[in-house]
């Protein structure tokens, strides 16, 4: 997102980030990503812990630099205007780094001078679009539904209507109106009705998708529950589950734009919290899990003392700490994404416990559990590159934690809280028809926003891939040119139109070495340029965009 935002800022106001910063962000990211970085070279390097400790340091560095570039890119939009002190209004610019149009709820923290003010939000056309303000302790949060064009931004104006005490929505207390009985609570929005069973650790007893024919997605039979935490604690010699202890539910947010609850429970006496969020118009349900381990405990099939043997304790993921998703689907199969690919699993199950029986069970960004003889499916998104479990008698499970001996001998102990984010998306149709890849992109590249004292009311798209099935895989500056890499994630092989909101003097399709493969024909009218391009499903094309005369002409 940092490269994308910096290009957007360059096209708008010629902002250029420090190349040394971008290079350093890539350097530490690459150190953390190569094949052997996760197993061999860095254990005990310079006495700085295991490979996992090294990876965390490098990725933290990359994230810090990238966050700084994103913030500087957004703030560069403010430099075009002379600062003004207008206490009655502010501007919010919402940025979209994807190549498709988005309509999503945006929440923004406002300056304290807007406290107790009655506000209106206007789009770039001057239309009052509706909004809601909530107090969060000493902070003020504004909610509204934003529409942002492909790879571009929209500007919104926040105005004070009149000063006076404003009644704010939301409460930290459980609303009695949401109580089904003493142990069950329901949250509901325009997309879903979700029932939590607090007597079983806050698992999801019912998940009804309103936009999918009121389909019930939570399986009602069997020994597993949707949202259950489960793993084999080998020092105790048994499986432990979050369903063994009751949970407590707190409503954190309850308004038309967002429903958010906190589940607090225990697994094997260790406290955990789950934050679950439903957003208006969004098919995705977001989860944020934290397990606050009291101490190190062993989780896996057994205590591993012979890591070099063929049979290994860390192979069968059913024994690791899992988040389970038993779904009411008929004879489903697994689809999952890989780098520039999507695969259909032909495995009956993911289970193995020896090196020579290894099976592919990796989740990169998402897996989709889809009916083969029906139309329903459940997509699972993960912010961790981790593994999943699935089989005829075992539900889809997301691997959250392993603690014990691993490759090359180290004992990978629990040294702090487990934190991970994931999401589920009930849907109809195969993954491509349901735009699972696009939904994953929306989750991984959330809308960005920034406040300005003054801004031009406008909505602008720099690169429009709408209805092509393509993704903006990468876009960055190189030697004064814009490098654009497109990936056909869900489209077909037909010619597609890509629109640029800028006059281009030339576009070259190049190979990965930068060699020109084809000079593209472009049509320019009213400051916009159109280009026709085609590629097969899962194909990649790289283009050089010239905003000044091409040196090769």
Short mmCIF file of C-alpha atoms in Angstrom, two decimals:
data_model
loop_
_atom_site.label_atom_id
_atom_site.label_comp_id
_atom_site.label_asym_id
_atom_site.label_seq_id
_atom_site.Cartn_x
_atom_site.Cartn_y
_atom_site.Cartn_z
CA UNK A 1 0.00 0.00 0.00
CA UNK A 2 2.93 2.35 0.62
CA UNK A 3 4.07 2.21 -3.01
CA UNK A 4 0.52 2.64 -4.26
CA UNK A 5 -0.17 5.65 -2.05
CA UNK A 6 3.14 7.27 -3.00
CA UNK A 7 2.27 6.92 -6.71
CA UNK A 8 -1.17 8.41 -6.10
CA UNK A 9 0.47 11.36 -4.31
CA UNK A 10 3.00 11.73 -7.15
CA UNK A 11 0.28 11.85 -9.80
CA UNK A 12 -1.67 14.42 -7.82
CA UNK A 13 1.06 16.73 -6.53
CA UNK A 14 4.47 15.33 -7.62
CA UNK A 15 5.26 13.99 -4.14
CA UNK A 16 8.20 11.53 -4.17
CA UNK A 17 9.13 9.51 -1.12
CA UNK A 18 12.76 8.93 -0.18
CA UNK A 19 13.98 6.00 -2.25
CA UNK A 20 16.33 4.97 0.58
CA UNK A 21 13.29 4.47 2.84
CA UNK A 22 11.50 2.34 0.26
CA UNK A 23 14.66 0.30 -0.40
CA UNK A 24 15.15 -0.38 3.31
CA UNK A 25 11.51 -1.46 3.69
CA UNK A 26 11.98 -3.92 0.83
CA UNK A 27 15.32 -5.14 2.22
CA UNK A 28 13.95 -6.20 5.60
CA UNK A 29 10.82 -7.62 3.99
CA UNK A 30 12.88 -9.78 1.64
CA UNK A 31 15.04 -11.01 4.52
CA UNK A 32 11.84 -12.17 6.21
CA UNK A 33 10.32 -13.81 3.11
CA UNK A 34 12.86 -16.06 1.43
CA UNK A 35 12.34 -19.81 1.69
CA UNK A 36 14.91 -20.75 4.32
CA UNK A 37 14.43 -17.69 6.51
CA UNK A 38 11.69 -19.50 8.43
CA UNK A 39 13.69 -22.56 9.43
CA UNK A 40 17.45 -22.47 9.29
CA UNK A 41 19.88 -19.56 9.13
CA UNK A 42 18.78 -17.21 11.86
CA UNK A 43 18.39 -19.44 14.92
CA UNK A 44 20.70 -17.92 17.52
CA UNK A 45 22.17 -15.44 15.03
CA UNK A 46 24.05 -12.80 17.04
CA UNK A 47 22.33 -14.27 20.10
CA UNK A 48 19.07 -12.62 19.08
CA UNK A 49 16.72 -15.57 19.51
CA UNK A 50 15.05 -17.87 16.99
CA UNK A 51 14.18 -17.31 13.36
CA UNK A 52 10.73 -16.17 14.52
CA UNK A 53 12.30 -13.39 16.60
CA UNK A 54 14.35 -12.25 13.60
CA UNK A 55 11.29 -12.30 11.34
CA UNK A 56 9.34 -10.15 13.77
CA UNK A 57 12.10 -7.55 13.96
CA UNK A 58 12.36 -7.33 10.18
CA UNK A 59 8.65 -7.18 9.46
CA UNK A 60 8.15 -4.62 12.24
CA UNK A 61 10.79 -2.45 10.58
CA UNK A 62 9.12 -2.78 7.17
CA UNK A 63 5.71 -1.97 8.61
CA UNK A 64 7.05 1.09 10.44
CA UNK A 65 8.67 2.50 7.31
CA UNK A 66 5.64 1.71 5.13
CA UNK A 67 3.27 3.37 7.60
CA UNK A 68 5.44 6.49 7.52
CA UNK A 69 5.39 6.58 3.70
CA UNK A 70 1.61 6.18 3.63
CA UNK A 71 1.11 8.99 6.14
CA UNK A 72 3.54 11.31 4.33
CA UNK A 73 1.81 10.55 1.01
CA UNK A 74 -1.61 11.46 2.41
CA UNK A 75 -0.31 14.59 4.11
CA UNK A 76 1.28 15.77 0.86
CA UNK A 77 -2.25 16.47 -0.39
CA UNK A 78 -2.50 19.11 2.33
CA UNK A 79 0.50 21.03 1.01
CA UNK A 80 -1.39 22.27 -2.05
CA UNK A 81 -3.51 24.56 0.05
CA UNK A 82 -2.90 27.46 2.39
CA UNK A 83 -3.95 26.36 5.90
CA UNK A 84 -7.15 27.97 7.10
CA UNK A 85 -8.68 28.13 10.54
CA UNK A 86 -12.33 27.28 10.04
CA UNK A 87 -13.67 25.78 13.24
CA UNK A 88 -16.99 25.04 11.55
CA UNK A 89 -15.75 22.50 9.02
CA UNK A 90 -13.08 19.95 8.16
CA UNK A 91 -12.38 17.81 5.13
CA UNK A 92 -11.79 14.07 5.00
CA UNK A 93 -10.20 12.46 1.98
CA UNK A 94 -10.71 8.70 1.66
CA UNK A 95 -8.21 6.76 -0.48
CA UNK A 96 -8.73 3.47 -2.31
CA UNK A 97 -5.60 1.57 -3.41
CA UNK A 98 -7.53 -1.11 -5.34
CA UNK A 99 -8.47 -0.97 -9.00
CA UNK A 100 -12.21 -1.37 -8.37
CA UNK A 101 -14.93 0.92 -7.05
CA UNK A 102 -15.73 0.56 -3.33
CA UNK A 103 -18.63 1.55 -1.11
CA UNK A 104 -17.81 0.96 2.53
CA UNK A 105 -18.30 2.37 6.00
CA UNK A 106 -15.53 4.70 7.11
CA UNK A 107 -14.83 5.62 10.73
CA UNK A 108 -12.60 8.59 11.50
CA UNK A 109 -11.36 10.08 14.76
CA UNK A 110 -12.17 13.79 14.81
CA UNK A 111 -10.37 16.69 16.51
CA UNK A 112 -11.61 17.58 19.99
CA UNK A 113 -13.16 20.84 18.76
CA UNK A 114 -15.96 18.74 17.26
CA UNK A 115 -16.97 17.38 20.67
CA UNK A 116 -20.73 17.75 21.37
CA UNK A 117 -21.26 19.27 17.92
CA UNK A 118 -24.10 18.28 15.61
CA UNK A 119 -22.38 17.34 12.35
CA UNK A 120 -23.31 16.82 8.74
CA UNK A 121 -21.17 15.06 6.13
CA UNK A 122 -21.32 16.22 2.50
CA UNK A 123 -19.83 14.46 -0.50
CA UNK A 124 -17.93 16.18 -3.32
CA UNK A 125 -21.25 17.07 -5.00
CA UNK A 126 -22.50 18.85 -1.89
CA UNK A 127 -24.99 16.13 -0.96
CA UNK A 128 -25.66 15.40 2.72
CA UNK A 129 -24.97 11.65 2.90
CA UNK A 130 -25.82 11.00 6.55
CA UNK A 131 -23.47 10.15 9.38
CA UNK A 132 -23.23 9.25 13.05
CA UNK A 133 -20.95 10.42 15.86
CA UNK A 134 -19.98 8.39 18.93
CA UNK A 135 -17.85 9.27 21.91
CA UNK A 136 -15.06 6.81 22.71
CA UNK A 137 -13.86 7.99 26.07
CA UNK A 138 -12.12 11.27 25.32
CA UNK A 139 -12.16 10.69 21.57
CA UNK A 140 -14.84 11.39 18.97
CA UNK A 141 -15.46 8.91 16.15
CA UNK A 142 -17.41 9.74 13.01
CA UNK A 143 -19.11 7.05 10.88
CA UNK A 144 -20.36 7.48 7.32
CA UNK A 145 -20.63 5.42 4.16
CA UNK A 146 -18.06 6.44 1.56
CA UNK A 147 -17.98 5.79 -2.19
CA UNK A 148 -14.48 5.78 -3.66
CA UNK A 149 -13.60 5.27 -7.34
CA UNK A 150 -10.98 2.73 -8.49
CA UNK A 151 -7.42 3.57 -7.43
CA UNK A 152 -8.32 7.04 -6.34
CA UNK A 153 -9.96 9.12 -3.67
CA UNK A 154 -13.12 10.95 -2.66
CA UNK A 155 -13.35 14.09 -0.57
CA UNK A 156 -15.96 14.72 2.13
CA UNK A 157 -16.75 17.88 4.06
CA UNK A 158 -17.72 17.74 7.74
CA UNK A 159 -19.69 20.76 8.89
CA UNK A 160 -21.00 21.82 12.28
CA UNK A 161 -24.69 22.52 12.12
CA UNK A 162 -25.08 24.13 15.50
CA UNK A 163 -23.37 23.90 18.86
CA UNK A 164 -25.19 22.01 21.55
CA UNK A 165 -25.19 18.84 23.55
CA UNK A 166 -25.46 15.85 21.25
CA UNK A 167 -26.81 12.49 22.30
CA UNK A 168 -24.31 9.87 21.24
CA UNK A 169 -25.03 6.27 20.44
CA UNK A 170 -23.31 3.18 21.76
CA UNK A 171 -22.64 1.72 25.18
CA UNK A 172 -20.14 -0.52 26.89
CA UNK A 173 -23.02 -2.43 28.48
CA UNK A 174 -24.92 -5.39 27.10
CA UNK A 175 -28.23 -4.25 25.66
CA UNK A 176 -31.13 -6.22 27.12
CA UNK A 177 -32.89 -6.03 23.77
CA UNK A 178 -30.17 -8.27 22.36
CA UNK A 179 -30.65 -11.00 24.95
CA UNK A 180 -32.34 -14.21 23.76
CA UNK A 181 -32.06 -15.87 27.17
CA UNK A 182 -29.52 -15.95 30.01
CA UNK A 183 -26.89 -17.63 27.84
CA UNK A 184 -27.60 -16.47 24.30
CA UNK A 185 -27.13 -13.07 22.68
CA UNK A 186 -27.80 -11.91 19.16
CA UNK A 187 -26.28 -9.16 17.03
CA UNK A 188 -27.88 -8.25 13.76
CA UNK A 189 -27.38 -5.86 10.85
CA UNK A 190 -28.48 -5.61 7.24
CA UNK A 191 -26.30 -8.59 6.27
CA UNK A 192 -26.36 -11.10 9.15
CA UNK A 193 -28.05 -12.36 12.25
CA UNK A 194 -25.53 -13.96 14.63
CA UNK A 195 -26.40 -15.82 17.83
CA UNK A 196 -23.67 -16.40 20.44
CA UNK A 197 -23.85 -19.21 23.02
CA UNK A 198 -22.08 -17.89 26.12
CA UNK A 199 -22.49 -21.17 28.00
CA UNK A 200 -20.07 -22.71 25.48
CA UNK A 201 -17.38 -20.04 25.50
CA UNK A 202 -19.13 -17.61 23.17
CA UNK A 203 -19.25 -19.84 20.08
CA UNK A 204 -21.56 -18.92 17.22
CA UNK A 205 -24.71 -21.01 17.56
CA UNK A 206 -26.42 -19.54 14.52
CA UNK A 207 -25.19 -17.56 11.51
CA UNK A 208 -27.93 -16.50 9.13
CA UNK A 209 -26.88 -14.72 5.93
CA UNK A 210 -29.78 -12.45 5.00
CA UNK A 211 -28.54 -11.66 1.49
CA UNK A 212 -28.02 -15.36 0.71
CA UNK A 213 -31.64 -16.46 1.06
CA UNK A 214 -31.45 -16.45 4.90
CA UNK A 215 -29.21 -19.49 4.69
CA UNK A 216 -28.06 -20.92 8.05
CA UNK A 217 -24.28 -21.39 7.84
CA UNK A 218 -23.56 -22.73 11.36
CA UNK A 219 -23.75 -26.50 11.55
CA UNK A 220 -26.27 -27.62 14.19
CA UNK A 221 -24.96 -31.16 14.66
CA UNK A 222 -21.63 -32.70 15.64
CA UNK A 223 -19.10 -32.13 18.40
CA UNK A 224 -17.55 -28.92 17.05
CA UNK A 225 -18.81 -25.33 17.10
CA UNK A 226 -18.27 -22.32 14.86
CA UNK A 227 -15.68 -20.04 16.45
CA UNK A 228 -14.49 -22.67 18.94
CA UNK A 229 -10.83 -22.68 20.05
CA UNK A 230 -9.48 -26.21 20.37
CA UNK A 231 -6.07 -27.86 20.72
CA UNK A 232 -4.23 -30.78 22.28
CA UNK A 233 -2.37 -29.70 25.43
CA UNK A 234 0.10 -32.58 25.54
CA UNK A 235 1.32 -31.90 29.08
CA UNK A 236 -2.24 -32.59 30.21
CA UNK A 237 -2.62 -35.41 27.70
CA UNK A 238 -5.97 -34.21 26.33
CA UNK A 239 -7.77 -31.80 24.04
CA UNK A 240 -8.89 -28.54 25.61
CA UNK A 241 -11.61 -26.29 24.22
CA UNK A 242 -12.98 -22.81 24.76
CA UNK A 243 -16.42 -24.44 25.10
CA UNK A 244 -15.45 -25.84 28.52
CA UNK A 245 -15.90 -22.49 30.27
CA UNK A 246 -18.65 -19.85 30.00
CA UNK A 247 -17.91 -16.52 28.36
CA UNK A 248 -18.98 -12.93 28.82
CA UNK A 249 -20.21 -10.67 26.02
CA UNK A 250 -19.90 -6.89 25.92
CA UNK A 251 -21.43 -4.73 23.21
CA UNK A 252 -18.78 -2.21 22.16
CA UNK A 253 -20.64 -0.60 19.28
CA UNK A 254 -24.25 -0.82 18.15
CA UNK A 255 -25.21 1.60 15.40
CA UNK A 256 -26.53 1.44 11.87
CA UNK A 257 -23.01 1.44 10.40
CA UNK A 258 -21.20 -1.00 12.67
CA UNK A 259 -21.98 -3.72 15.21
CA UNK A 260 -19.06 -4.76 17.40
CA UNK A 261 -18.95 -7.12 20.38
CA UNK A 262 -16.25 -8.47 22.67
CA UNK A 263 -16.28 -12.11 23.82
CA UNK A 264 -14.19 -12.88 26.92
CA UNK A 265 -13.59 -16.52 27.79
CA UNK A 266 -10.97 -19.09 28.75
CA UNK A 267 -9.22 -22.09 27.26
CA UNK A 268 -7.44 -24.36 29.75
CA UNK A 269 -7.64 -21.47 32.29
CA UNK A 270 -5.89 -19.03 29.89
CA UNK A 271 -8.01 -15.93 29.11
CA UNK A 272 -8.88 -14.97 25.56
CA UNK A 273 -10.85 -12.20 23.89
CA UNK A 274 -12.56 -12.13 20.51
CA UNK A 275 -13.64 -8.89 18.87
CA UNK A 276 -16.33 -9.52 16.23
CA UNK A 277 -17.41 -6.78 13.82
CA UNK A 278 -20.30 -6.54 11.36
CA UNK A 279 -20.24 -3.55 8.98
CA UNK A 280 -23.11 -2.17 6.93
CA UNK A 281 -23.22 -3.59 3.42
CA UNK A 282 -20.07 -5.70 3.91
CA UNK A 283 -20.31 -9.46 3.31
CA UNK A 284 -17.28 -10.09 5.50
CA UNK A 285 -17.43 -10.71 9.27
CA UNK A 286 -14.21 -9.61 10.99
CA UNK A 287 -12.60 -11.28 14.01
CA UNK A 288 -9.67 -10.22 16.16
CA UNK A 289 -8.37 -12.91 18.53
CA UNK A 290 -6.08 -12.43 21.53
CA UNK A 291 -5.05 -15.27 23.86
CA UNK A 292 -3.30 -13.88 26.92
CA UNK A 293 -1.24 -16.91 27.93
CA UNK A 294 -0.41 -17.06 31.64
CA UNK A 295 2.66 -19.20 30.96
CA UNK A 296 4.22 -21.46 28.36
CA UNK A 297 2.21 -24.62 27.67
CA UNK A 298 2.79 -27.41 25.18
CA UNK A 299 0.30 -27.56 22.29
CA UNK A 300 0.67 -30.23 19.63
CA UNK A 301 0.29 -33.98 19.12
CA UNK A 302 2.97 -34.84 21.69
CA UNK A 303 6.22 -33.48 23.16
CA UNK A 304 8.74 -33.51 20.34
CA UNK A 305 12.13 -34.89 21.38
CA UNK A 306 13.35 -36.24 18.03
CA UNK A 307 12.72 -33.55 15.43
CA UNK A 308 14.94 -35.26 12.81
CA UNK A 309 12.83 -38.43 12.81
CA UNK A 310 10.35 -39.11 10.05
CA UNK A 311 7.36 -38.90 12.38
CA UNK A 312 7.02 -35.45 13.90
CA UNK A 313 4.70 -33.90 16.47
CA UNK A 314 4.21 -30.68 14.56
CA UNK A 315 2.79 -32.17 11.35
CA UNK A 316 -0.84 -32.96 12.20
CA UNK A 317 -2.49 -29.57 12.58
CA UNK A 318 -5.61 -30.98 14.23
CA UNK A 319 -3.60 -31.11 17.46
CA UNK A 320 -2.45 -27.48 17.31
CA UNK A 321 -4.59 -24.64 18.60
CA UNK A 322 -7.30 -24.16 15.99
CA UNK A 323 -10.19 -21.82 15.38
CA UNK A 324 -12.94 -24.08 14.02
CA UNK A 325 -15.57 -23.32 11.38
CA UNK A 326 -18.04 -26.21 11.09
CA UNK A 327 -20.32 -24.98 8.30
CA UNK A 328 -23.65 -26.35 7.14
CA UNK A 329 -22.50 -27.16 3.61
CA UNK A 330 -23.13 -30.25 1.47
CA UNK A 331 -20.06 -32.20 0.31
CA UNK A 332 -17.81 -29.13 0.09
CA UNK A 333 -14.37 -28.90 -1.50
CA UNK A 334 -11.51 -26.54 -0.76
CA UNK A 335 -10.30 -23.76 -3.06
CA UNK A 336 -7.38 -21.59 -1.94
CA UNK A 337 -5.21 -18.87 -3.33
CA UNK A 338 -1.47 -19.11 -3.90
CA UNK A 339 0.93 -16.50 -5.30
CA UNK A 340 -0.68 -15.46 -8.62
CA UNK A 341 -2.86 -18.59 -8.61
CA UNK A 342 -5.92 -20.32 -7.16
CA UNK A 343 -5.93 -24.06 -6.55
CA UNK A 344 -8.67 -26.63 -5.99
CA UNK A 345 -7.63 -29.19 -3.39
CA UNK A 346 -8.10 -32.81 -4.46
CA UNK A 347 -7.18 -34.13 -1.00
CA UNK A 348 -9.72 -36.03 1.09
CA UNK A 349 -8.12 -34.47 4.15
CA UNK A 350 -5.09 -32.47 5.25
CA UNK A 351 -3.89 -34.90 7.91
CA UNK A 352 -0.37 -36.35 8.02
CA UNK A 353 2.18 -36.96 10.77
CA UNK A 354 5.38 -37.86 8.96
CA UNK A 355 7.64 -36.01 6.58
CA UNK A 356 7.16 -38.45 3.70
CA UNK A 357 3.35 -38.04 3.83
CA UNK A 358 3.34 -34.25 3.63
CA UNK A 359 0.22 -32.58 2.19
CA UNK A 360 -0.39 -29.03 1.05
CA UNK A 361 -2.37 -27.27 3.77
CA UNK A 362 -1.13 -23.67 3.53
CA UNK A 363 -3.41 -20.66 3.65
CA UNK A 364 -1.73 -17.66 2.04
CA UNK A 365 -4.63 -15.18 2.10
CA UNK A 366 -7.82 -17.22 1.85
CA UNK A 367 -9.46 -20.62 1.53
CA UNK A 368 -12.98 -21.18 0.27
CA UNK A 369 -15.09 -24.12 1.40
CA UNK A 370 -17.62 -24.56 -1.42
CA UNK A 371 -20.43 -27.01 -2.07
CA UNK A 372 -19.90 -29.19 -5.14
CA UNK A 373 -23.56 -30.06 -5.62
CA UNK A 374 -24.99 -26.83 -4.27
CA UNK A 375 -24.46 -23.11 -4.47
CA UNK A 376 -23.25 -22.11 -0.99
CA UNK A 377 -19.73 -21.53 0.30
CA UNK A 378 -17.79 -20.09 3.23
CA UNK A 379 -14.59 -18.13 2.60
CA UNK A 380 -11.98 -17.76 5.34
CA UNK A 381 -9.41 -14.94 5.30
CA UNK A 382 -6.29 -14.88 7.49
CA UNK A 383 -3.73 -12.17 8.28
CA UNK A 384 -1.19 -14.94 9.01
CA UNK A 385 0.40 -17.17 6.41
CA UNK A 386 -0.36 -20.33 8.32
CA UNK A 387 -2.00 -23.73 7.81
CA UNK A 388 -5.52 -25.04 7.86
CA UNK A 389 -7.11 -28.40 8.69
CA UNK A 390 -10.01 -30.11 7.00
CA UNK A 391 -11.41 -33.61 6.53
CA UNK A 392 -14.60 -35.63 6.35
CA UNK A 393 -14.95 -35.81 10.14
CA UNK A 394 -13.13 -32.58 10.98
CA UNK A 395 -14.33 -29.05 10.16
CA UNK A 396 -12.34 -26.32 8.51
CA UNK A 397 -9.83 -25.15 11.11
CA UNK A 398 -7.41 -22.21 11.08
CA UNK A 399 -4.09 -22.96 12.81
CA UNK A 400 -3.46 -20.32 15.47
CA UNK A 401 -0.67 -21.69 17.70
CA UNK A 402 1.89 -24.47 18.14
CA UNK A 403 4.18 -24.74 21.15
CA UNK A 404 6.92 -27.34 21.28
CA UNK A 405 9.97 -28.70 19.52
CA UNK A 406 10.41 -27.80 15.86
CA UNK A 407 12.78 -28.21 12.93
CA UNK A 408 16.48 -28.04 13.80
CA UNK A 409 15.77 -28.62 17.47
CA UNK A 410 14.65 -25.35 19.11
CA UNK A 411 11.79 -25.45 21.55
CA UNK A 412 9.39 -22.84 20.24
CA UNK A 413 7.85 -21.69 23.48
CA UNK A 414 4.96 -19.31 24.10
CA UNK A 415 6.59 -16.06 25.21
CA UNK A 416 3.71 -13.61 24.84
CA UNK A 417 0.07 -13.17 23.85
CA UNK A 418 -1.27 -14.69 20.65
CA UNK A 419 -2.74 -12.02 18.38
CA UNK A 420 -4.28 -12.71 15.00
CA UNK A 421 -7.01 -11.42 12.74
CA UNK A 422 -9.23 -13.44 10.47
CA UNK A 423 -12.57 -13.05 8.73
CA UNK A 424 -15.29 -15.22 7.22
CA UNK A 425 -17.56 -14.52 4.27
CA UNK A 426 -20.62 -16.67 3.58
CA UNK A 427 -21.56 -16.46 -0.09
CA UNK A 428 -23.12 -18.12 -3.10
CA UNK A 429 -21.34 -19.28 -6.23
CA UNK A 430 -17.81 -20.32 -7.01
CA UNK A 431 -14.95 -18.20 -5.65
CA UNK A 432 -14.48 -16.19 -8.87
CA UNK A 433 -18.18 -15.43 -9.34
CA UNK A 434 -18.40 -14.40 -5.67
CA UNK A 435 -15.30 -12.16 -5.99
CA UNK A 436 -13.54 -13.82 -3.08
CA UNK A 437 -10.15 -12.55 -4.29
CA UNK A 438 -11.45 -8.97 -4.44
CA UNK A 439 -12.97 -9.31 -0.97
CA UNK A 440 -9.61 -10.53 0.31
CA UNK A 441 -7.95 -7.49 -1.25
CA UNK A 442 -10.47 -5.17 0.43
CA UNK A 443 -9.65 -6.79 3.78
CA UNK A 444 -5.88 -6.61 3.27
CA UNK A 445 -5.93 -3.10 1.79
CA UNK A 446 -8.51 -1.18 3.85
CA UNK A 447 -9.63 2.29 2.88
CA UNK A 448 -7.27 5.00 4.13
CA UNK A 449 -8.36 8.42 5.32
CA UNK A 450 -6.86 11.69 6.44
CA UNK A 451 -8.25 15.00 7.75
CA UNK A 452 -7.50 18.39 6.19
CA UNK A 453 -8.41 21.92 7.16
CA UNK A 454 -9.10 22.72 3.52
CA UNK A 455 -9.42 20.58 0.40
CA UNK A 456 -10.94 20.66 -3.05
CA UNK A 457 -14.28 18.79 -3.11
CA UNK A 458 -13.65 16.13 -5.74
CA UNK A 459 -13.64 12.42 -6.48
CA UNK A 460 -10.90 11.11 -8.72
CA UNK A 461 -9.78 7.77 -10.19
CA UNK A 462 -6.22 7.43 -11.45
CA UNK A 463 -6.40 3.80 -12.68
CA UNK A 464 -9.76 2.16 -13.40
CA UNK A 465 -9.92 -1.65 -13.66
CA UNK A 466 -13.66 -1.88 -12.96
CA UNK A 467 -15.33 -5.03 -14.39
CA UNK A 468 -12.07 -6.42 -15.79
CA UNK A 469 -11.39 -9.04 -13.13
CA UNK A 470 -7.87 -7.57 -12.84
CA UNK A 471 -5.98 -6.48 -9.73
CA UNK A 472 -3.37 -3.75 -9.31
CA UNK A 473 -0.63 -6.13 -8.21
CA UNK A 474 1.94 -3.34 -7.95
CA UNK A 475 2.50 0.23 -9.02
CA UNK A 476 5.61 2.27 -8.32
CA UNK A 477 7.97 4.90 -9.67
CA UNK A 478 11.17 3.92 -11.45
CA UNK A 479 13.48 6.37 -13.21
CA UNK A 480 10.68 8.88 -13.72
CA UNK A 481 8.26 6.32 -15.16
CA UNK A 482 5.30 4.60 -13.55
CA UNK A 483 5.55 0.81 -13.46
CA UNK A 484 2.09 -0.84 -13.36
CA UNK A 485 1.75 -4.58 -12.85
CA UNK A 486 -1.68 -6.14 -13.46
CA UNK A 487 -2.84 -9.59 -12.38
CA UNK A 488 -5.89 -11.33 -13.84
CA UNK A 489 -7.32 -12.82 -10.65
CA UNK A 490 -10.94 -13.37 -11.68
CA UNK A 491 -11.33 -12.27 -15.31
CA UNK A 492 -11.30 -14.01 -18.68
CA UNK A 493 -8.98 -13.88 -21.72
CA UNK A 494 -10.96 -11.22 -23.61
CA UNK A 495 -9.71 -7.72 -24.30
CA UNK A 496 -10.37 -5.39 -21.38
CA UNK A 497 -10.33 -1.60 -21.19
CA UNK A 498 -8.11 0.07 -18.59
CA UNK A 499 -8.70 3.80 -18.07
CA UNK A 500 -6.15 6.27 -16.73
CA UNK A 501 -7.27 9.68 -15.47
CA UNK A 502 -4.23 11.37 -16.97
CA UNK A 503 -2.93 12.13 -20.46
CA UNK A 504 -0.33 9.51 -21.35
CA UNK A 505 2.21 9.94 -24.12
CA UNK A 506 2.87 6.22 -24.30
CA UNK A 507 2.43 2.81 -22.70
CA UNK A 508 4.84 -0.09 -23.16
CA UNK A 509 4.22 -3.65 -22.10
CA UNK A 510 7.52 -5.04 -20.79
CA UNK A 511 8.80 -8.35 -19.49
CA UNK A 512 10.14 -8.76 -15.96
CA UNK A 513 13.58 -7.66 -17.16
CA UNK A 514 12.14 -4.37 -18.42
CA UNK A 515 12.46 -5.28 -22.11
CA UNK A 516 9.71 -3.85 -24.32
CA UNK A 517 7.36 -6.56 -25.56
CA UNK A 518 4.71 -4.36 -27.18
CA UNK A 519 3.88 -0.67 -27.53
CA UNK A 520 0.23 -0.32 -26.59
CA UNK A 521 -2.22 1.80 -28.52
CA UNK A 522 -3.81 4.44 -26.32
CA UNK A 523 -6.76 6.74 -26.88
CA UNK A 524 -6.73 10.08 -25.08
CA UNK A 525 -9.77 12.30 -24.67
CA UNK A 526 -10.60 15.05 -22.17
CA UNK A 527 -7.46 14.35 -20.16
CA UNK A 528 -8.12 10.60 -19.86
CA UNK A 529 -6.35 7.72 -21.60
CA UNK A 530 -7.76 4.28 -22.46
CA UNK A 531 -5.75 1.14 -23.17
CA UNK A 532 -6.95 -2.30 -24.32
CA UNK A 533 -5.15 -5.32 -22.90
CA UNK A 534 -5.75 -9.05 -22.52
CA UNK A 535 -4.21 -11.87 -20.55
CA UNK A 536 -5.24 -15.39 -19.50
CA UNK A 537 -6.69 -16.13 -16.07
CA UNK A 538 -3.85 -15.82 -13.51
CA UNK A 539 -1.75 -14.01 -16.09
CA UNK A 540 0.51 -11.07 -15.23
CA UNK A 541 1.29 -8.05 -17.40
CA UNK A 542 3.73 -5.24 -16.61
CA UNK A 543 3.41 -1.83 -18.25
CA UNK A 544 5.49 1.33 -18.26
CA UNK A 545 3.36 4.48 -18.26
CA UNK A 546 4.87 7.61 -19.79
CA UNK A 547 3.41 10.92 -18.73
CA UNK A 548 5.93 12.75 -20.90
CA UNK A 549 7.29 11.91 -24.39
CA UNK A 550 8.78 8.42 -24.48
CA UNK A 551 12.57 8.37 -24.94
CA UNK A 552 12.23 5.35 -27.23
CA UNK A 553 10.05 7.20 -29.77
#
